[in-house]
């Protein structure tokens, strides 16, 4: 039986195609995070596991913990593609998506995430689950079993370990450390302590044949039995977001980029058979814009202005025959903890020569946090490190994409601002600045349209909002509100017909009422956002 971390690590490397090595530069940060979680010093990983006597359970917990961001990326990809109608249903009715890679196909299905969540619940050594099961065992023995036994459960010398349930508990007591002492204290006193040595086959049969025994045995096997460790670990390393972790990261960066670009009108391109055009390592057009020649191309091969061959991950360009002159933005994805300043300079020099000299921009994103790296932050070059789900760097990367010259030129938004009397308290200087910013984007060539509404829908011409409220002639009467919302819905429908793909925003304090009316009119919520100014 494998009980140590070192044994489990070697087992996975030998028998499960683990492919997790410190010498892989991409895996270095994961190793560093595992060492931190296990309290290991710097140095050779296996030696540290052995010298600190790390248990297999602790090792697997640390491994699962460092995989959580990868799991989150996987579900982010599924959620994004589902919202974009980019997923297909399998014969079993499960939503799934498949991406071809040089290491095999990566399947994206919500069932993989559910399997991961289930494996976590099966992990032995979970303190809360162990405490719960121990209490169930103690209550069952103390209340139900004693009805059939003429002994004092609290004062007996019976050797209960002949029963598999208590044998597992006794073995677990020797494996787990002091942090689980309170769990085993009661069990030691009544069932698995050193004084319990008297054999009693009659009592064993009564307990074993009790209706509640089988169910509790399963619970004890699940949460105390180390036999589960190998099975859980073997199933975990086959999960797609671990087995294909860096391919998933690259796809996640693509999904984050596409999601931001969709806000200015870019649309995912889907092949005629409903399959994704994305195959890692192969050039493909991933997204196009309905009102311009721009398109997002994955891993094109072309020559930059210095006559160097380049192969960036993502390029926004006006032509599938990609050149430096027709490219506006390069996004390059890295997974390195040792990203030196020299390497950063090489990447930026090569790729900056691969975009338009006037407005072209280059952004490099890295999964790991890089120690002591040179900060790169200017109008044409950006480096973001520690880009993973829910980090401030990921938010900064998304904000950067929204500030690019190309994004602003393609911004495709329709804003409706409620100017009825109930809104007058919200029209402060900050609100006016926000609307002015949107108006400026429209003037710069962005597709941003601003309308006001009360009892009528009118084009915004730059007036101050307190003045518009005074001029609206609208009171807060229910009939007036309903009539105004009906006209707003009709106007939204006409905008969707004339400007397909536009994102619609409504600023109003009538969030619930308007949301209900939009649904009644058949206007889908995934194309309209209602913003409450009081939030």
mmCIF file of N, CA and C in Angstrom, residues 38-100:
data_model
loop_
_atom_site.group_PDB
_atom_site.id
_atom_site.type_symbol
_atom_site.label_atom_id
_atom_site.label_comp_id
_atom_site.label_asym_id
_atom_site.label_seq_id
_atom_site.Cartn_x
_atom_site.Cartn_y
_atom_site.Cartn_z
ATOM 1 N N UNK A 38 3.383 22.307 0.835
ATOM 2 C CA UNK A 38 3.856 21.187 1.654
ATOM 3 C C UNK A 38 4.916 21.605 2.659
ATOM 4 N N UNK A 39 5.305 22.883 2.648
ATOM 5 C CA UNK A 39 6.313 23.364 3.580
ATOM 6 C C UNK A 39 7.689 22.795 3.324
ATOM 7 N N UNK A 40 8.026 22.589 2.052
ATOM 8 C CA UNK A 40 9.310 21.984 1.696
ATOM 9 C C UNK A 40 10.349 23.063 1.418
ATOM 10 N N UNK A 41 11.614 22.769 1.714
ATOM 11 C CA UNK A 41 12.675 23.726 1.408
ATOM 12 C C UNK A 41 13.030 23.692 -0.066
ATOM 13 N N UNK A 42 13.825 24.657 -0.490
ATOM 14 C CA UNK A 42 14.335 24.637 -1.857
ATOM 15 C C UNK A 42 15.230 23.416 -2.031
ATOM 16 N N UNK A 43 15.318 22.919 -3.243
ATOM 17 C CA UNK A 43 16.174 21.762 -3.496
ATOM 18 C C UNK A 43 15.430 20.690 -4.253
ATOM 19 N N UNK A 44 16.016 19.522 -4.336
ATOM 20 C CA UNK A 44 15.463 18.422 -5.116
ATOM 21 C C UNK A 44 14.144 17.951 -4.515
ATOM 22 N N UNK A 45 13.141 17.817 -5.378
ATOM 23 C CA UNK A 45 11.768 17.616 -4.926
ATOM 24 C C UNK A 45 11.570 16.289 -4.194
ATOM 25 N N UNK A 46 11.986 15.189 -4.812
ATOM 26 C CA UNK A 46 11.778 13.868 -4.213
ATOM 27 C C UNK A 46 12.507 13.752 -2.883
ATOM 28 N N UNK A 47 13.741 14.245 -2.839
ATOM 29 C CA UNK A 47 14.513 14.182 -1.587
ATOM 30 C C UNK A 47 13.801 14.937 -0.475
ATOM 31 N N UNK A 48 13.232 16.097 -0.816
ATOM 32 C CA UNK A 48 12.516 16.888 0.187
ATOM 33 C C UNK A 48 11.270 16.150 0.672
ATOM 34 N N UNK A 49 10.555 15.494 -0.239
ATOM 35 C CA UNK A 49 9.375 14.722 0.154
ATOM 36 C C UNK A 49 9.753 13.619 1.138
ATOM 37 N N UNK A 50 10.877 12.940 0.851
ATOM 38 C CA UNK A 50 11.297 11.828 1.695
ATOM 39 C C UNK A 50 11.818 12.301 3.053
ATOM 40 N N UNK A 51 12.611 13.351 3.056
ATOM 41 C CA UNK A 51 13.206 13.813 4.313
ATOM 42 C C UNK A 51 12.151 14.381 5.260
ATOM 43 N N UNK A 52 11.062 14.952 4.704
ATOM 44 C CA UNK A 52 9.999 15.515 5.541
ATOM 45 C C UNK A 52 8.875 14.505 5.802
ATOM 46 N N UNK A 53 9.007 13.281 5.262
ATOM 47 C CA UNK A 53 8.017 12.219 5.478
ATOM 48 C C UNK A 53 6.608 12.691 5.108
ATOM 49 N N UNK A 54 6.489 13.311 3.930
ATOM 50 C CA UNK A 54 5.196 13.815 3.466
ATOM 51 C C UNK A 54 4.304 12.636 3.066
ATOM 52 N N UNK A 55 3.045 12.673 3.498
ATOM 53 C CA UNK A 55 2.125 11.576 3.190
ATOM 54 C C UNK A 55 1.602 11.684 1.765
ATOM 55 N N UNK A 56 1.138 10.557 1.233
ATOM 56 C CA UNK A 56 0.553 10.545 -0.115
ATOM 57 C C UNK A 56 -0.682 11.427 -0.160
ATOM 58 N N UNK A 57 -1.449 11.401 0.921
ATOM 59 C CA UNK A 57 -2.669 12.227 0.977
ATOM 60 C C UNK A 57 -2.337 13.709 0.900
ATOM 61 N N UNK A 58 -1.302 14.152 1.650
ATOM 62 C CA UNK A 58 -0.908 15.563 1.628
ATOM 63 C C UNK A 58 -0.393 15.961 0.253
ATOM 64 N N UNK A 59 0.361 15.060 -0.378
ATOM 65 C CA UNK A 59 0.889 15.324 -1.728
ATOM 66 C C UNK A 59 -0.260 15.518 -2.717
ATOM 67 N N UNK A 60 -1.245 14.599 -2.682
ATOM 68 C CA UNK A 60 -2.347 14.681 -3.635
ATOM 69 C C UNK A 60 -3.184 15.929 -3.393
ATOM 70 N N UNK A 61 -3.357 16.312 -2.116
ATOM 71 C CA UNK A 61 -4.084 17.547 -1.823
ATOM 72 C C UNK A 61 -3.379 18.754 -2.427
ATOM 73 N N UNK A 62 -2.053 18.804 -2.276
ATOM 74 C CA UNK A 62 -1.285 19.924 -2.829
ATOM 75 C C UNK A 62 -1.385 19.947 -4.347
ATOM 76 N N UNK A 63 -1.321 18.763 -4.962
ATOM 77 C CA UNK A 63 -1.411 18.674 -6.424
ATOM 78 C C UNK A 63 -2.770 19.176 -6.911
ATOM 79 N N UNK A 64 -3.832 18.773 -6.237
ATOM 80 C CA UNK A 64 -5.174 19.213 -6.604
ATOM 81 C C UNK A 64 -5.315 20.723 -6.409
ATOM 82 N N UNK A 65 -4.709 21.241 -5.334
ATOM 83 C CA UNK A 65 -4.810 22.681 -5.053
ATOM 84 C C UNK A 65 -4.149 23.510 -6.145
ATOM 85 N N UNK A 66 -2.957 23.097 -6.612
ATOM 86 C CA UNK A 66 -2.278 23.886 -7.642
ATOM 87 C C UNK A 66 -2.965 23.734 -8.993
ATOM 88 N N UNK A 67 -3.828 22.716 -9.119
ATOM 89 C CA UNK A 67 -4.568 22.532 -10.376
ATOM 90 C C UNK A 67 -5.861 23.334 -10.417
ATOM 91 N N UNK A 68 -6.254 23.935 -9.298
ATOM 92 C CA UNK A 68 -7.530 24.664 -9.259
ATOM 93 C C UNK A 68 -7.613 25.762 -10.322
ATOM 94 N N UNK A 69 -6.566 26.614 -10.501
ATOM 95 C CA UNK A 69 -6.663 27.626 -11.572
ATOM 96 C C UNK A 69 -6.838 27.016 -12.953
ATOM 97 N N UNK A 70 -6.205 25.858 -13.197
ATOM 98 C CA UNK A 70 -6.347 25.188 -14.490
ATOM 99 C C UNK A 70 -7.780 24.694 -14.673
ATOM 100 N N UNK A 71 -8.384 24.187 -13.591
ATOM 101 C CA UNK A 71 -9.777 23.762 -13.638
ATOM 102 C C UNK A 71 -10.688 24.951 -13.931
ATOM 103 N N UNK A 72 -10.377 26.095 -13.302
ATOM 104 C CA UNK A 72 -11.180 27.300 -13.532
ATOM 105 C C UNK A 72 -11.069 27.757 -14.990
ATOM 106 N N UNK A 73 -9.866 27.684 -15.568
ATOM 107 C CA UNK A 73 -9.698 28.037 -16.982
ATOM 108 C C UNK A 73 -10.565 27.141 -17.861
ATOM 109 N N UNK A 74 -10.552 25.859 -17.547
ATOM 110 C CA UNK A 74 -11.301 24.872 -18.325
ATOM 111 C C UNK A 74 -12.794 25.212 -18.332
ATOM 112 N N UNK A 75 -13.338 25.511 -17.142
ATOM 113 C CA UNK A 75 -14.765 25.854 -17.074
ATOM 114 C C UNK A 75 -15.041 27.219 -17.696
ATOM 115 N N UNK A 76 -14.084 28.151 -17.581
ATOM 116 C CA UNK A 76 -14.249 29.456 -18.253
ATOM 117 C C UNK A 76 -14.386 29.269 -19.754
ATOM 118 N N UNK A 77 -13.574 28.383 -20.318
ATOM 119 C CA UNK A 77 -13.610 28.122 -21.766
ATOM 120 C C UNK A 77 -14.974 27.553 -22.153
ATOM 121 N N UNK A 78 -15.444 26.574 -21.374
ATOM 122 C CA UNK A 78 -16.743 25.965 -21.669
ATOM 123 C C UNK A 78 -17.856 27.002 -21.573
ATOM 124 N N UNK A 79 -17.843 27.802 -20.505
ATOM 125 C CA UNK A 79 -18.894 28.807 -20.318
ATOM 126 C C UNK A 79 -18.883 29.838 -21.439
ATOM 127 N N UNK A 80 -17.684 30.272 -21.852
ATOM 128 C CA UNK A 80 -17.599 31.264 -22.921
ATOM 129 C C UNK A 80 -18.134 30.685 -24.232
ATOM 130 N N UNK A 81 -17.694 29.476 -24.557
ATOM 131 C CA UNK A 81 -18.109 28.877 -25.820
ATOM 132 C C UNK A 81 -19.607 28.555 -25.822
ATOM 133 N N UNK A 82 -20.136 28.208 -24.647
ATOM 134 C CA UNK A 82 -21.567 27.949 -24.565
ATOM 135 C C UNK A 82 -22.365 29.217 -24.806
ATOM 136 N N UNK A 83 -21.913 30.318 -24.206
ATOM 137 C CA UNK A 83 -22.593 31.606 -24.430
ATOM 138 C C UNK A 83 -22.504 32.027 -25.888
ATOM 139 N N UNK A 84 -21.426 31.623 -26.544
ATOM 140 C CA UNK A 84 -21.207 32.032 -27.931
ATOM 141 C C UNK A 84 -21.796 31.049 -28.932
ATOM 142 N N UNK A 85 -22.601 30.093 -28.425
ATOM 143 C CA UNK A 85 -23.167 29.051 -29.296
ATOM 144 C C UNK A 85 -22.075 28.337 -30.080
ATOM 145 N N UNK A 86 -20.979 28.072 -29.383
ATOM 146 C CA UNK A 86 -19.797 27.526 -30.034
ATOM 147 C C UNK A 86 -19.573 26.068 -29.654
ATOM 148 N N UNK A 87 -20.498 25.489 -28.893
ATOM 149 C CA UNK A 87 -20.370 24.115 -28.454
ATOM 150 C C UNK A 87 -21.424 23.257 -29.135
ATOM 151 N N UNK A 88 -21.118 21.983 -29.305
ATOM 152 C CA UNK A 88 -22.064 21.068 -29.911
ATOM 153 C C UNK A 88 -22.485 20.025 -28.885
ATOM 154 N N UNK A 89 -23.635 19.418 -29.103
ATOM 155 C CA UNK A 89 -24.121 18.376 -28.202
ATOM 156 C C UNK A 89 -23.732 17.012 -28.758
ATOM 157 N N UNK A 90 -23.214 16.159 -27.889
ATOM 158 C CA UNK A 90 -22.820 14.818 -28.311
ATOM 159 C C UNK A 90 -24.061 13.942 -28.422
ATOM 160 N N UNK A 91 -23.848 12.704 -28.838
ATOM 161 C CA UNK A 91 -24.964 11.778 -28.946
ATOM 162 C C UNK A 91 -25.641 11.525 -27.614
ATOM 163 N N UNK A 92 -24.883 11.650 -26.521
ATOM 164 C CA UNK A 92 -25.462 11.445 -25.187
ATOM 165 C C UNK A 92 -26.125 12.710 -24.655
ATOM 166 N N UNK A 93 -26.104 13.788 -25.433
ATOM 167 C CA UNK A 93 -26.738 15.022 -25.000
ATOM 168 C C UNK A 93 -25.855 15.889 -24.129
ATOM 169 N N UNK A 94 -24.568 15.523 -23.975
ATOM 170 C CA UNK A 94 -23.663 16.310 -23.161
ATOM 171 C C UNK A 94 -22.992 17.367 -24.023
ATOM 172 N N UNK A 95 -23.016 18.598 -23.563
ATOM 173 C CA UNK A 95 -22.375 19.679 -24.310
ATOM 174 C C UNK A 95 -20.863 19.463 -24.277
ATOM 175 N N UNK A 96 -20.238 19.463 -25.438
ATOM 176 C CA UNK A 96 -18.806 19.247 -25.469
ATOM 177 C C UNK A 96 -18.188 19.934 -26.687
ATOM 178 N N UNK A 97 -16.889 20.068 -26.624
ATOM 179 C CA UNK A 97 -16.123 20.742 -27.667
ATOM 180 C C UNK A 97 -14.773 20.074 -27.704
ATOM 181 N N UNK A 98 -14.158 19.988 -28.848
ATOM 182 C CA UNK A 98 -12.899 19.275 -28.981
ATOM 183 C C UNK A 98 -11.908 20.122 -29.765
ATOM 184 N N UNK A 99 -10.679 20.172 -29.250
ATOM 185 C CA UNK A 99 -9.613 20.898 -29.921
ATOM 186 C C UNK A 99 -8.469 19.934 -30.208
ATOM 187 N N UNK A 100 -8.020 19.942 -31.429
ATOM 188 C CA UNK A 100 -6.929 19.063 -31.846
ATOM 189 C C UNK A 100 -5.586 19.658 -31.417
#
